mmCIF file with all atom_site columns, C-alpha atoms in Angstrom:
data_model
loop_
_atom_site.group_PDB
_atom_site.id
_atom_site.type_symbol
_atom_site.label_atom_id
_atom_site.label_alt_id
_atom_site.label_comp_id
_atom_site.label_asym_id
_atom_site.label_entity_id
_atom_site.label_seq_id
_atom_site.pdbx_PDB_ins_code
_atom_site.Cartn_x
_atom_site.Cartn_y
_atom_site.Cartn_z
_atom_site.occupancy
_atom_site.B_iso_or_equiv
_atom_site.pdbx_formal_charge
_atom_site.auth_seq_id
_atom_site.auth_comp_id
_atom_site.auth_asym_id
_atom_site.auth_atom_id
_atom_site.pdbx_PDB_model_num
ATOM 1   C CA . MET A 1 1   ? -39.743 -57.520 -77.569 1.00 78.00 ? 1031 MET A CA 1
ATOM 2   C CA . LYS A 1 2   ? -42.931 -55.762 -76.467 1.00 87.00 ? 1032 LYS A CA 1
ATOM 3   C CA . GLY A 1 3   ? -42.901 -53.616 -73.362 1.00 90.00 ? 1033 GLY A CA 1
ATOM 4   C CA . ILE A 1 4   ? -44.202 -50.494 -71.681 1.00 92.00 ? 1034 ILE A CA 1
ATOM 5   C CA . VAL A 1 5   ? -43.613 -48.570 -68.457 1.00 93.00 ? 1035 VAL A CA 1
ATOM 6   C CA . GLY A 1 6   ? -46.536 -47.740 -66.216 1.00 93.00 ? 1036 GLY A CA 1
ATOM 7   C CA . LYS A 1 7   ? -47.471 -46.589 -62.733 1.00 95.00 ? 1037 LYS A CA 1
ATOM 8   C CA . LYS A 1 8   ? -48.901 -49.107 -60.276 1.00 96.00 ? 1038 LYS A CA 1
ATOM 9   C CA . LEU A 1 9   ? -52.144 -47.616 -58.977 1.00 95.00 ? 1039 LEU A CA 1
ATOM 10  C CA . GLY A 1 10  ? -53.024 -50.470 -56.619 1.00 95.00 ? 1040 GLY A CA 1
ATOM 11  C CA . MET A 1 11  ? -55.115 -53.621 -56.483 1.00 96.00 ? 1041 MET A CA 1
ATOM 12  C CA . THR A 1 12  ? -58.826 -54.247 -56.866 1.00 96.00 ? 1042 THR A CA 1
ATOM 13  C CA . GLN A 1 13  ? -61.279 -56.982 -57.852 1.00 95.00 ? 1043 GLN A CA 1
ATOM 14  C CA . VAL A 1 14  ? -63.034 -57.636 -61.129 1.00 93.00 ? 1044 VAL A CA 1
ATOM 15  C CA . PHE A 1 15  ? -66.334 -59.527 -61.196 1.00 94.00 ? 1045 PHE A CA 1
ATOM 16  C CA . ASP A 1 16  ? -67.407 -61.695 -64.114 1.00 88.00 ? 1046 ASP A CA 1
ATOM 17  C CA . PRO A 1 17  ? -71.171 -61.061 -64.487 1.00 88.00 ? 1047 PRO A CA 1
ATOM 18  C CA . GLU A 1 18  ? -71.741 -64.402 -66.240 1.00 88.00 ? 1048 GLU A CA 1
ATOM 19  C CA . SER A 1 19  ? -69.842 -66.819 -64.001 1.00 88.00 ? 1049 SER A CA 1
ATOM 20  C CA . GLY A 1 20  ? -69.694 -64.679 -60.851 1.00 88.00 ? 1050 GLY A CA 1
ATOM 21  C CA . VAL A 1 21  ? -65.952 -65.358 -60.516 1.00 92.00 ? 1051 VAL A CA 1
ATOM 22  C CA . VAL A 1 22  ? -63.966 -62.704 -58.635 1.00 94.00 ? 1052 VAL A CA 1
ATOM 23  C CA . THR A 1 23  ? -60.459 -62.017 -59.978 1.00 94.00 ? 1053 THR A CA 1
ATOM 24  C CA . PRO A 1 24  ? -57.864 -60.003 -58.004 1.00 96.00 ? 1054 PRO A CA 1
ATOM 25  C CA . VAL A 1 25  ? -56.064 -57.612 -60.361 1.00 96.00 ? 1055 VAL A CA 1
ATOM 26  C CA . THR A 1 26  ? -53.368 -54.968 -60.197 1.00 96.00 ? 1056 THR A CA 1
ATOM 27  C CA . VAL A 1 27  ? -54.227 -51.748 -62.036 1.00 97.00 ? 1057 VAL A CA 1
ATOM 28  C CA . ILE A 1 28  ? -51.325 -50.255 -63.996 1.00 96.00 ? 1058 ILE A CA 1
ATOM 29  C CA . GLU A 1 29  ? -51.666 -46.862 -65.661 1.00 94.00 ? 1059 GLU A CA 1
ATOM 30  C CA . ALA A 1 30  ? -49.387 -46.802 -68.698 1.00 92.00 ? 1060 ALA A CA 1
ATOM 31  C CA . ALA A 1 31  ? -49.433 -43.536 -70.615 1.00 90.00 ? 1061 ALA A CA 1
ATOM 32  C CA . PRO A 1 32  ? -48.202 -43.649 -74.235 1.00 90.00 ? 1062 PRO A CA 1
ATOM 33  C CA . CYS A 1 33  ? -44.411 -44.085 -74.257 1.00 90.00 ? 1063 CYS A CA 1
ATOM 34  C CA . PRO A 1 34  ? -42.642 -42.582 -77.302 1.00 90.00 ? 1064 PRO A CA 1
ATOM 35  C CA . VAL A 1 35  ? -40.014 -44.670 -79.089 1.00 90.00 ? 1065 VAL A CA 1
ATOM 36  C CA . VAL A 1 36  ? -36.743 -42.739 -78.882 1.00 89.00 ? 1066 VAL A CA 1
ATOM 37  C CA . GLN A 1 37  ? -34.307 -45.097 -80.592 1.00 88.00 ? 1067 GLN A CA 1
ATOM 38  C CA . VAL A 1 38  ? -34.223 -48.489 -82.298 1.00 89.00 ? 1068 VAL A CA 1
ATOM 39  C CA . LYS A 1 39  ? -30.904 -50.350 -82.088 1.00 88.00 ? 1069 LYS A CA 1
ATOM 40  C CA . THR A 1 40  ? -29.826 -53.071 -84.511 1.00 87.00 ? 1070 THR A CA 1
ATOM 41  C CA . VAL A 1 41  ? -27.124 -55.714 -84.580 1.00 89.00 ? 1071 VAL A CA 1
ATOM 42  C CA . ASP A 1 42  ? -25.468 -54.158 -87.631 1.00 88.00 ? 1072 ASP A CA 1
ATOM 43  C CA . GLU A 1 43  ? -25.172 -50.675 -86.140 1.00 87.00 ? 1073 GLU A CA 1
ATOM 44  C CA . HIS A 1 44  ? -25.007 -51.189 -82.371 1.00 86.00 ? 1074 HIS A CA 1
ATOM 45  C CA . GLY A 1 45  ? -24.099 -54.860 -81.918 1.00 91.00 ? 1075 GLY A CA 1
ATOM 46  C CA . TYR A 1 46  ? -27.469 -55.923 -80.496 1.00 90.00 ? 1076 TYR A CA 1
ATOM 47  C CA . ASP A 1 47  ? -31.207 -55.475 -81.048 1.00 89.00 ? 1077 ASP A CA 1
ATOM 48  C CA . ALA A 1 48  ? -33.127 -53.204 -78.716 1.00 90.00 ? 1078 ALA A CA 1
ATOM 49  C CA . VAL A 1 49  ? -35.719 -50.452 -78.541 1.00 90.00 ? 1079 VAL A CA 1
ATOM 50  C CA . GLN A 1 50  ? -35.464 -47.395 -76.295 1.00 90.00 ? 1080 GLN A CA 1
ATOM 51  C CA . ILE A 1 51  ? -38.662 -45.827 -74.947 1.00 92.00 ? 1081 ILE A CA 1
ATOM 52  C CA . ALA A 1 52  ? -39.220 -42.742 -72.784 1.00 91.00 ? 1082 ALA A CA 1
ATOM 53  C CA . TYR A 1 53  ? -41.599 -42.294 -69.844 1.00 92.00 ? 1083 TYR A CA 1
ATOM 54  C CA . ASP A 1 54  ? -42.503 -39.946 -66.980 1.00 89.00 ? 1084 ASP A CA 1
ATOM 55  C CA . GLU A 1 55  ? -43.224 -36.690 -68.840 1.00 88.00 ? 1085 GLU A CA 1
ATOM 56  C CA . VAL A 1 56  ? -42.028 -33.519 -67.069 1.00 90.00 ? 1086 VAL A CA 1
ATOM 57  C CA . ALA A 1 57  ? -41.374 -29.853 -67.835 1.00 92.00 ? 1087 ALA A CA 1
ATOM 58  C CA . GLU A 1 58  ? -38.388 -29.172 -70.088 1.00 89.00 ? 1088 GLU A CA 1
ATOM 59  C CA . ARG A 1 59  ? -36.656 -27.129 -67.378 1.00 91.00 ? 1089 ARG A CA 1
ATOM 60  C CA . LYS A 1 60  ? -36.286 -30.297 -65.296 1.00 92.00 ? 1090 LYS A CA 1
ATOM 61  C CA . LEU A 1 61  ? -34.069 -32.009 -67.896 1.00 91.00 ? 1091 LEU A CA 1
ATOM 62  C CA . THR A 1 62  ? -30.445 -31.462 -68.785 1.00 90.00 ? 1092 THR A CA 1
ATOM 63  C CA . LYS A 1 63  ? -29.582 -30.177 -72.245 1.00 92.00 ? 1093 LYS A CA 1
ATOM 64  C CA . PRO A 1 64  ? -27.976 -33.475 -73.337 1.00 91.00 ? 1094 PRO A CA 1
ATOM 65  C CA . LYS A 1 65  ? -31.161 -35.384 -72.455 1.00 90.00 ? 1095 LYS A CA 1
ATOM 66  C CA . LEU A 1 66  ? -33.353 -32.834 -74.222 1.00 90.00 ? 1096 LEU A CA 1
ATOM 67  C CA . GLY A 1 67  ? -31.080 -32.949 -77.247 1.00 91.00 ? 1097 GLY A CA 1
ATOM 68  C CA . HIS A 1 68  ? -31.263 -36.743 -77.384 1.00 88.00 ? 1098 HIS A CA 1
ATOM 69  C CA . LEU A 1 69  ? -35.072 -36.632 -77.368 1.00 88.00 ? 1099 LEU A CA 1
ATOM 70  C CA . LYS A 1 70  ? -35.399 -33.836 -79.944 1.00 87.00 ? 1100 LYS A CA 1
ATOM 71  C CA . LYS A 1 71  ? -32.813 -35.452 -82.199 1.00 86.00 ? 1101 LYS A CA 1
ATOM 72  C CA . ASN A 1 72  ? -35.122 -38.468 -82.431 1.00 82.00 ? 1102 ASN A CA 1
ATOM 73  C CA . SER A 1 73  ? -38.273 -36.399 -83.088 1.00 78.00 ? 1103 SER A CA 1
ATOM 74  C CA . VAL A 1 74  ? -39.785 -36.865 -79.622 1.00 83.00 ? 1104 VAL A CA 1
ATOM 75  C CA . SER A 1 75  ? -42.093 -34.021 -78.651 1.00 82.00 ? 1105 SER A CA 1
ATOM 76  C CA . GLY A 1 76  ? -42.053 -33.224 -74.944 1.00 84.00 ? 1106 GLY A CA 1
ATOM 77  C CA . ALA A 1 77  ? -39.587 -33.914 -72.156 1.00 90.00 ? 1107 ALA A CA 1
ATOM 78  C CA . TYR A 1 78  ? -39.356 -37.273 -70.402 1.00 90.00 ? 1108 TYR A CA 1
ATOM 79  C CA . ARG A 1 79  ? -37.396 -37.914 -67.249 1.00 91.00 ? 1109 ARG A CA 1
ATOM 80  C CA . HIS A 1 80  ? -36.433 -41.551 -67.865 1.00 90.00 ? 1110 HIS A CA 1
ATOM 81  C CA . LEU A 1 81  ? -35.465 -43.894 -70.699 1.00 91.00 ? 1111 LEU A CA 1
ATOM 82  C CA . LEU A 1 82  ? -35.881 -47.667 -70.796 1.00 91.00 ? 1112 LEU A CA 1
ATOM 83  C CA . GLU A 1 83  ? -34.155 -50.063 -73.175 1.00 91.00 ? 1113 GLU A CA 1
ATOM 84  C CA . LEU A 1 84  ? -35.863 -53.328 -74.072 1.00 89.00 ? 1114 LEU A CA 1
ATOM 85  C CA . ARG A 1 85  ? -33.578 -55.973 -75.550 1.00 88.00 ? 1115 ARG A CA 1
ATOM 86  C CA . GLY A 1 86  ? -34.707 -58.020 -78.521 1.00 83.00 ? 1116 GLY A CA 1
ATOM 87  C CA . GLN A 1 87  ? -36.015 -57.510 -82.032 1.00 78.00 ? 1117 GLN A CA 1
ATOM 88  C CA . THR A 1 88  ? -38.931 -55.137 -82.438 1.00 78.00 ? 1118 THR A CA 1
ATOM 89  C CA . GLU A 1 89  ? -41.245 -53.719 -85.077 1.00 77.00 ? 1119 GLU A CA 1
ATOM 90  C CA . ALA A 1 90  ? -41.372 -50.305 -83.369 1.00 78.00 ? 1120 ALA A CA 1
ATOM 91  C CA . VAL A 1 91  ? -40.543 -47.155 -85.327 1.00 82.00 ? 1121 VAL A CA 1
ATOM 92  C CA . VAL A 1 92  ? -38.802 -44.080 -83.945 1.00 83.00 ? 1122 VAL A CA 1
ATOM 93  C CA . GLY A 1 93  ? -41.295 -41.340 -83.100 1.00 78.00 ? 1123 GLY A CA 1
ATOM 94  C CA . GLU A 1 94  ? -44.355 -43.557 -82.651 1.00 83.00 ? 1124 GLU A CA 1
ATOM 95  C CA . ASN A 1 95  ? -46.005 -44.148 -79.267 1.00 87.00 ? 1125 ASN A CA 1
ATOM 96  C CA . VAL A 1 96  ? -46.178 -47.467 -77.448 1.00 89.00 ? 1126 VAL A CA 1
ATOM 97  C CA . THR A 1 97  ? -49.573 -47.850 -75.754 1.00 90.00 ? 1127 THR A CA 1
ATOM 98  C CA . VAL A 1 98  ? -51.324 -50.499 -73.666 1.00 92.00 ? 1128 VAL A CA 1
ATOM 99  C CA . GLU A 1 99  ? -52.866 -51.800 -76.891 1.00 91.00 ? 1129 GLU A CA 1
ATOM 100 C CA . VAL A 1 100 ? -49.648 -53.719 -77.641 1.00 91.00 ? 1130 VAL A CA 1
ATOM 101 C CA . PHE A 1 101 ? -50.900 -56.266 -75.087 1.00 92.00 ? 1131 PHE A CA 1
ATOM 102 C CA . GLU A 1 102 ? -53.988 -58.461 -75.330 1.00 93.00 ? 1132 GLU A CA 1
ATOM 103 C CA . PRO A 1 103 ? -56.131 -60.101 -72.634 1.00 93.00 ? 1133 PRO A CA 1
ATOM 104 C CA . GLY A 1 104 ? -54.768 -63.541 -71.781 1.00 93.00 ? 1134 GLY A CA 1
ATOM 105 C CA . GLU A 1 105 ? -51.215 -62.690 -72.862 1.00 93.00 ? 1135 GLU A CA 1
ATOM 106 C CA . LYS A 1 106 ? -48.405 -63.874 -70.590 1.00 95.00 ? 1136 LYS A CA 1
ATOM 107 C CA . ILE A 1 107 ? -46.178 -61.100 -69.234 1.00 95.00 ? 1137 ILE A CA 1
ATOM 108 C CA . LYS A 1 108 ? -43.555 -60.345 -66.594 1.00 94.00 ? 1138 LYS A CA 1
ATOM 109 C CA . VAL A 1 109 ? -43.460 -57.208 -64.457 1.00 96.00 ? 1139 VAL A CA 1
ATOM 110 C CA . SER A 1 110 ? -40.366 -55.619 -62.898 1.00 95.00 ? 1140 SER A CA 1
ATOM 111 C CA . GLY A 1 111 ? -40.272 -53.033 -60.138 1.00 96.00 ? 1141 GLY A CA 1
ATOM 112 C CA . VAL A 1 112 ? -38.535 -52.006 -56.928 1.00 96.00 ? 1142 VAL A CA 1
ATOM 113 C CA . ALA A 1 113 ? -40.039 -53.992 -54.058 1.00 95.00 ? 1143 ALA A CA 1
ATOM 114 C CA . HIS A 1 114 ? -41.274 -52.464 -50.811 1.00 94.00 ? 1144 HIS A CA 1
ATOM 115 C CA . GLY A 1 115 ? -38.367 -51.445 -48.569 1.00 94.00 ? 1145 GLY A CA 1
ATOM 116 C CA . LYS A 1 116 ? -38.894 -53.037 -45.135 1.00 95.00 ? 1146 LYS A CA 1
ATOM 117 C CA . GLY A 1 117 ? -35.755 -51.828 -43.374 1.00 96.00 ? 1147 GLY A CA 1
ATOM 118 C CA . PHE A 1 118 ? -33.565 -53.932 -41.109 1.00 97.00 ? 1148 PHE A CA 1
ATOM 119 C CA . ALA A 1 119 ? -35.043 -57.389 -40.552 1.00 97.00 ? 1149 ALA A CA 1
ATOM 120 C CA . GLY A 1 120 ? -33.998 -60.511 -38.702 1.00 96.00 ? 1150 GLY A CA 1
ATOM 121 C CA . THR A 1 121 ? -33.360 -63.935 -40.185 1.00 96.00 ? 1151 THR A CA 1
ATOM 122 C CA . ILE A 1 122 ? -36.889 -65.242 -39.527 1.00 96.00 ? 1152 ILE A CA 1
ATOM 123 C CA . LYS A 1 123 ? -38.555 -62.484 -41.539 1.00 96.00 ? 1153 LYS A CA 1
ATOM 124 C CA . ARG A 1 124 ? -35.763 -62.041 -44.099 1.00 96.00 ? 1154 ARG A CA 1
ATOM 125 C CA . HIS A 1 125 ? -34.828 -65.675 -44.848 1.00 96.00 ? 1155 HIS A CA 1
ATOM 126 C CA . ARG A 1 126 ? -37.798 -67.576 -43.353 1.00 96.00 ? 1156 ARG A CA 1
ATOM 127 C CA . PHE A 1 127 ? -35.692 -69.290 -40.689 1.00 95.00 ? 1157 PHE A CA 1
ATOM 128 C CA . HIS A 1 128 ? -37.480 -71.421 -38.084 1.00 94.00 ? 1158 HIS A CA 1
ATOM 129 C CA . ARG A 1 129 ? -37.481 -70.091 -34.536 1.00 91.00 ? 1159 ARG A CA 1
ATOM 130 C CA . GLY A 1 130 ? -36.035 -71.915 -31.537 1.00 87.00 ? 1160 GLY A CA 1
ATOM 131 C CA . PRO A 1 131 ? -37.979 -73.587 -28.715 1.00 87.00 ? 1161 PRO A CA 1
ATOM 132 C CA . THR A 1 132 ? -40.022 -71.350 -26.439 1.00 86.00 ? 1162 THR A CA 1
ATOM 133 C CA . SER A 1 133 ? -40.040 -73.532 -23.327 1.00 88.00 ? 1163 SER A CA 1
ATOM 134 C CA . HIS A 1 134 ? -37.646 -74.786 -20.615 1.00 88.00 ? 1164 HIS A CA 1
ATOM 135 C CA . GLY A 1 135 ? -35.714 -71.551 -20.243 1.00 88.00 ? 1165 GLY A CA 1
ATOM 136 C CA . SER A 1 136 ? -34.704 -71.191 -23.905 1.00 86.00 ? 1166 SER A CA 1
ATOM 137 C CA . HIS A 1 137 ? -33.182 -67.820 -24.819 1.00 85.00 ? 1167 HIS A CA 1
ATOM 138 C CA . ASN A 1 138 ? -32.721 -68.313 -28.593 1.00 82.00 ? 1168 ASN A CA 1
ATOM 139 C CA . VAL A 1 139 ? -36.354 -67.898 -29.672 1.00 88.00 ? 1169 VAL A CA 1
ATOM 140 C CA . ARG A 1 140 ? -35.646 -65.665 -32.707 1.00 91.00 ? 1170 ARG A CA 1
ATOM 141 C CA . LYS A 1 141 ? -31.858 -65.795 -32.885 1.00 91.00 ? 1171 LYS A CA 1
ATOM 142 C CA . PRO A 1 142 ? -30.170 -67.151 -36.042 1.00 91.00 ? 1172 PRO A CA 1
ATOM 143 C CA . GLY A 1 143 ? -28.159 -69.885 -34.320 1.00 88.00 ? 1173 GLY A CA 1
ATOM 144 C CA . SER A 1 144 ? -24.700 -71.018 -35.412 1.00 89.00 ? 1174 SER A CA 1
ATOM 145 C CA . ILE A 1 145 ? -23.119 -69.054 -38.252 1.00 92.00 ? 1175 ILE A CA 1
ATOM 146 C CA . GLY A 1 146 ? -20.035 -71.259 -38.719 1.00 91.00 ? 1176 GLY A CA 1
ATOM 147 C CA . ALA A 1 147 ? -17.404 -73.500 -37.115 1.00 90.00 ? 1177 ALA A CA 1
ATOM 148 C CA . SER A 1 148 ? -14.796 -72.388 -34.562 1.00 89.00 ? 1178 SER A CA 1
ATOM 149 C CA . ALA A 1 149 ? -11.128 -73.206 -35.223 1.00 91.00 ? 1179 ALA A CA 1
ATOM 150 C CA . THR A 1 150 ? -11.750 -74.267 -38.813 1.00 90.00 ? 1180 THR A CA 1
ATOM 151 C CA . PRO A 1 151 ? -12.119 -72.080 -40.830 1.00 90.00 ? 1181 PRO A CA 1
ATOM 152 C CA . SER A 1 152 ? -11.841 -69.439 -38.056 1.00 92.00 ? 1182 SER A CA 1
ATOM 153 C CA . ARG A 1 153 ? -14.073 -67.062 -39.977 1.00 94.00 ? 1183 ARG A CA 1
ATOM 154 C CA . VAL A 1 154 ? -17.610 -66.646 -41.241 1.00 94.00 ? 1184 VAL A CA 1
ATOM 155 C CA . PHE A 1 155 ? -18.123 -67.562 -44.896 1.00 94.00 ? 1185 PHE A CA 1
ATOM 156 C CA . LYS A 1 156 ? -19.286 -64.841 -47.266 1.00 95.00 ? 1186 LYS A CA 1
ATOM 157 C CA . GLY A 1 157 ? -22.929 -65.033 -48.259 1.00 94.00 ? 1187 GLY A CA 1
ATOM 158 C CA . GLN A 1 158 ? -24.056 -66.416 -44.908 1.00 95.00 ? 1188 GLN A CA 1
ATOM 159 C CA . LYS A 1 159 ? -27.772 -65.765 -44.416 1.00 96.00 ? 1189 LYS A CA 1
ATOM 160 C CA . MET A 1 160 ? -27.989 -63.257 -41.584 1.00 96.00 ? 1190 MET A CA 1
ATOM 161 C CA . ALA A 1 161 ? -30.037 -60.272 -40.451 1.00 96.00 ? 1191 ALA A CA 1
ATOM 162 C CA . GLY A 1 162 ? -29.909 -57.179 -42.668 1.00 96.00 ? 1192 GLY A CA 1
ATOM 163 C CA . ARG A 1 163 ? -31.811 -54.901 -44.988 1.00 96.00 ? 1193 ARG A CA 1
ATOM 164 C CA . LEU A 1 164 ? -34.944 -56.430 -46.482 1.00 96.00 ? 1194 LEU A CA 1
ATOM 165 C CA . GLY A 1 165 ? -36.641 -55.268 -49.675 1.00 94.00 ? 1195 GLY A CA 1
ATOM 166 C CA . GLY A 1 166 ? -35.943 -52.127 -51.655 1.00 94.00 ? 1196 GLY A CA 1
ATOM 167 C CA . LYS A 1 167 ? -34.429 -54.135 -54.523 1.00 95.00 ? 1197 LYS A CA 1
ATOM 168 C CA . ARG A 1 168 ? -35.442 -54.688 -58.115 1.00 95.00 ? 1198 ARG A CA 1
ATOM 169 C CA . VAL A 1 169 ? -37.733 -57.694 -58.460 1.00 95.00 ? 1199 VAL A CA 1
ATOM 170 C CA . THR A 1 170 ? -39.164 -59.344 -61.573 1.00 95.00 ? 1200 THR A CA 1
ATOM 171 C CA . GLN A 1 171 ? -42.430 -61.243 -61.195 1.00 95.00 ? 1201 GLN A CA 1
ATOM 172 C CA . SER A 1 172 ? -42.949 -63.748 -63.994 1.00 94.00 ? 1202 SER A CA 1
ATOM 173 C CA . GLY A 1 173 ? -45.919 -65.965 -64.780 1.00 93.00 ? 1203 GLY A CA 1
ATOM 174 C CA . LEU A 1 174 ? -48.415 -63.083 -64.839 1.00 95.00 ? 1204 LEU A CA 1
ATOM 175 C CA . VAL A 1 175 ? -51.327 -62.721 -67.252 1.00 95.00 ? 1205 VAL A CA 1
ATOM 176 C CA . VAL A 1 176 ? -53.061 -59.662 -68.720 1.00 95.00 ? 1206 VAL A CA 1
ATOM 177 C CA . HIS A 1 177 ? -56.652 -59.788 -67.506 1.00 94.00 ? 1207 HIS A CA 1
ATOM 178 C CA . GLU A 1 178 ? -58.040 -56.737 -69.316 1.00 93.00 ? 1208 GLU A CA 1
ATOM 179 C CA . VAL A 1 179 ? -56.863 -53.813 -71.462 1.00 94.00 ? 1209 VAL A CA 1
ATOM 180 C CA . ARG A 1 180 ? -58.589 -50.415 -71.329 1.00 93.00 ? 1210 ARG A CA 1
ATOM 181 C CA . PRO A 1 181 ? -56.932 -48.237 -73.997 1.00 92.00 ? 1211 PRO A CA 1
ATOM 182 C CA . GLU A 1 182 ? -59.301 -45.288 -73.556 1.00 93.00 ? 1212 GLU A CA 1
ATOM 183 C CA . GLU A 1 183 ? -58.077 -44.981 -69.937 1.00 93.00 ? 1213 GLU A CA 1
ATOM 184 C CA . ASN A 1 184 ? -54.485 -46.138 -70.588 1.00 92.00 ? 1214 ASN A CA 1
ATOM 185 C CA . LEU A 1 185 ? -54.998 -48.959 -68.089 1.00 94.00 ? 1215 LEU A CA 1
ATOM 186 C CA . LEU A 1 186 ? -53.660 -52.501 -67.892 1.00 95.00 ? 1216 LEU A CA 1
ATOM 187 C CA . LEU A 1 187 ? -55.337 -54.935 -65.500 1.00 95.00 ? 1217 LEU A CA 1
ATOM 188 C CA . VAL A 1 188 ? -52.900 -57.682 -64.533 1.00 96.00 ? 1218 VAL A CA 1
ATOM 189 C CA . LYS A 1 189 ? -54.117 -60.799 -62.751 1.00 96.00 ? 1219 LYS A CA 1
ATOM 190 C CA . GLY A 1 190 ? -52.476 -61.064 -59.334 1.00 94.00 ? 1220 GLY A CA 1
ATOM 191 C CA . ALA A 1 191 ? -49.950 -58.887 -57.517 1.00 95.00 ? 1221 ALA A CA 1
ATOM 192 C CA . VAL A 1 192 ? -46.900 -57.107 -58.962 1.00 95.00 ? 1222 VAL A CA 1
ATOM 193 C CA . PRO A 1 193 ? -43.796 -55.775 -57.163 1.00 95.00 ? 1223 PRO A CA 1
ATOM 194 C CA . GLY A 1 194 ? -43.583 -52.301 -55.691 1.00 94.00 ? 1224 GLY A CA 1
ATOM 195 C CA . PRO A 1 195 ? -45.664 -49.838 -53.652 1.00 94.00 ? 1225 PRO A CA 1
ATOM 196 C CA . LYS A 1 196 ? -48.523 -47.725 -55.006 1.00 95.00 ? 1226 LYS A CA 1
ATOM 197 C CA . ASN A 1 197 ? -47.577 -44.994 -57.508 1.00 94.00 ? 1227 ASN A CA 1
ATOM 198 C CA . SER A 1 198 ? -44.222 -46.661 -58.270 1.00 94.00 ? 1228 SER A CA 1
ATOM 199 C CA . PHE A 1 199 ? -43.068 -47.263 -61.839 1.00 94.00 ? 1229 PHE A CA 1
ATOM 200 C CA . VAL A 1 200 ? -43.136 -50.825 -63.146 1.00 95.00 ? 1230 VAL A CA 1
ATOM 201 C CA . GLU A 1 201 ? -41.890 -52.330 -66.405 1.00 94.00 ? 1231 GLU A CA 1
ATOM 202 C CA . VAL A 1 202 ? -44.350 -54.595 -68.210 1.00 94.00 ? 1232 VAL A CA 1
ATOM 203 C CA . ARG A 1 203 ? -42.770 -56.907 -70.799 1.00 92.00 ? 1233 ARG A CA 1
ATOM 204 C CA . GLU A 1 204 ? -43.930 -59.902 -72.773 1.00 91.00 ? 1234 GLU A CA 1
ATOM 205 C CA . ALA A 1 205 ? -42.857 -63.193 -71.241 1.00 89.00 ? 1235 ALA A CA 1
ATOM 206 C CA . SER A 1 206 ? -39.878 -64.785 -72.960 1.00 78.00 ? 1236 SER A CA 1
ATOM 207 C CA . HIS A 1 207 ? -40.810 -68.076 -74.568 1.00 62.00 ? 1237 HIS A CA 1
#
């Protein structure tokens, strides 16, 4: 499993000078992520690789976290760890860079979506609104949420108004448009979840 953690810088456009085609891309800055640990089926029961990201000062980490990094020959302090399931060719101590991906490669990106606060059923679940004429008062109301005497309650999971966004989302079907290793940048065709300057996980698409 190939993967890296980066920061979403925002969206822009890339022009093809030959064809003149304009491609909307999301720019992801992915600094080198050191490999902290490689897990195997024989030793841990499953295959995975653990990488670190978001470098900070050592004083901002607890001693157990610092000890875990130094034990695995990682220089520097990193605030977060990410585990990627699957077999890997990574080696403890080496850095994972944007060069693990190639232009045209299919990927999936995970991140925490924009939090939009409390929202009604039309915005949250794409309900249709009611009629707006002849004295109607249910223009944006959800309508019936269940029967009366039977079952005398509202079923769990009923689509109603509530908090929208702010949850982890994985966008699949994305493609790497361009890789710029000298700038630690990945240009992904299309939009990816999350606001600007939020961390996103970029992984190869499962076949």
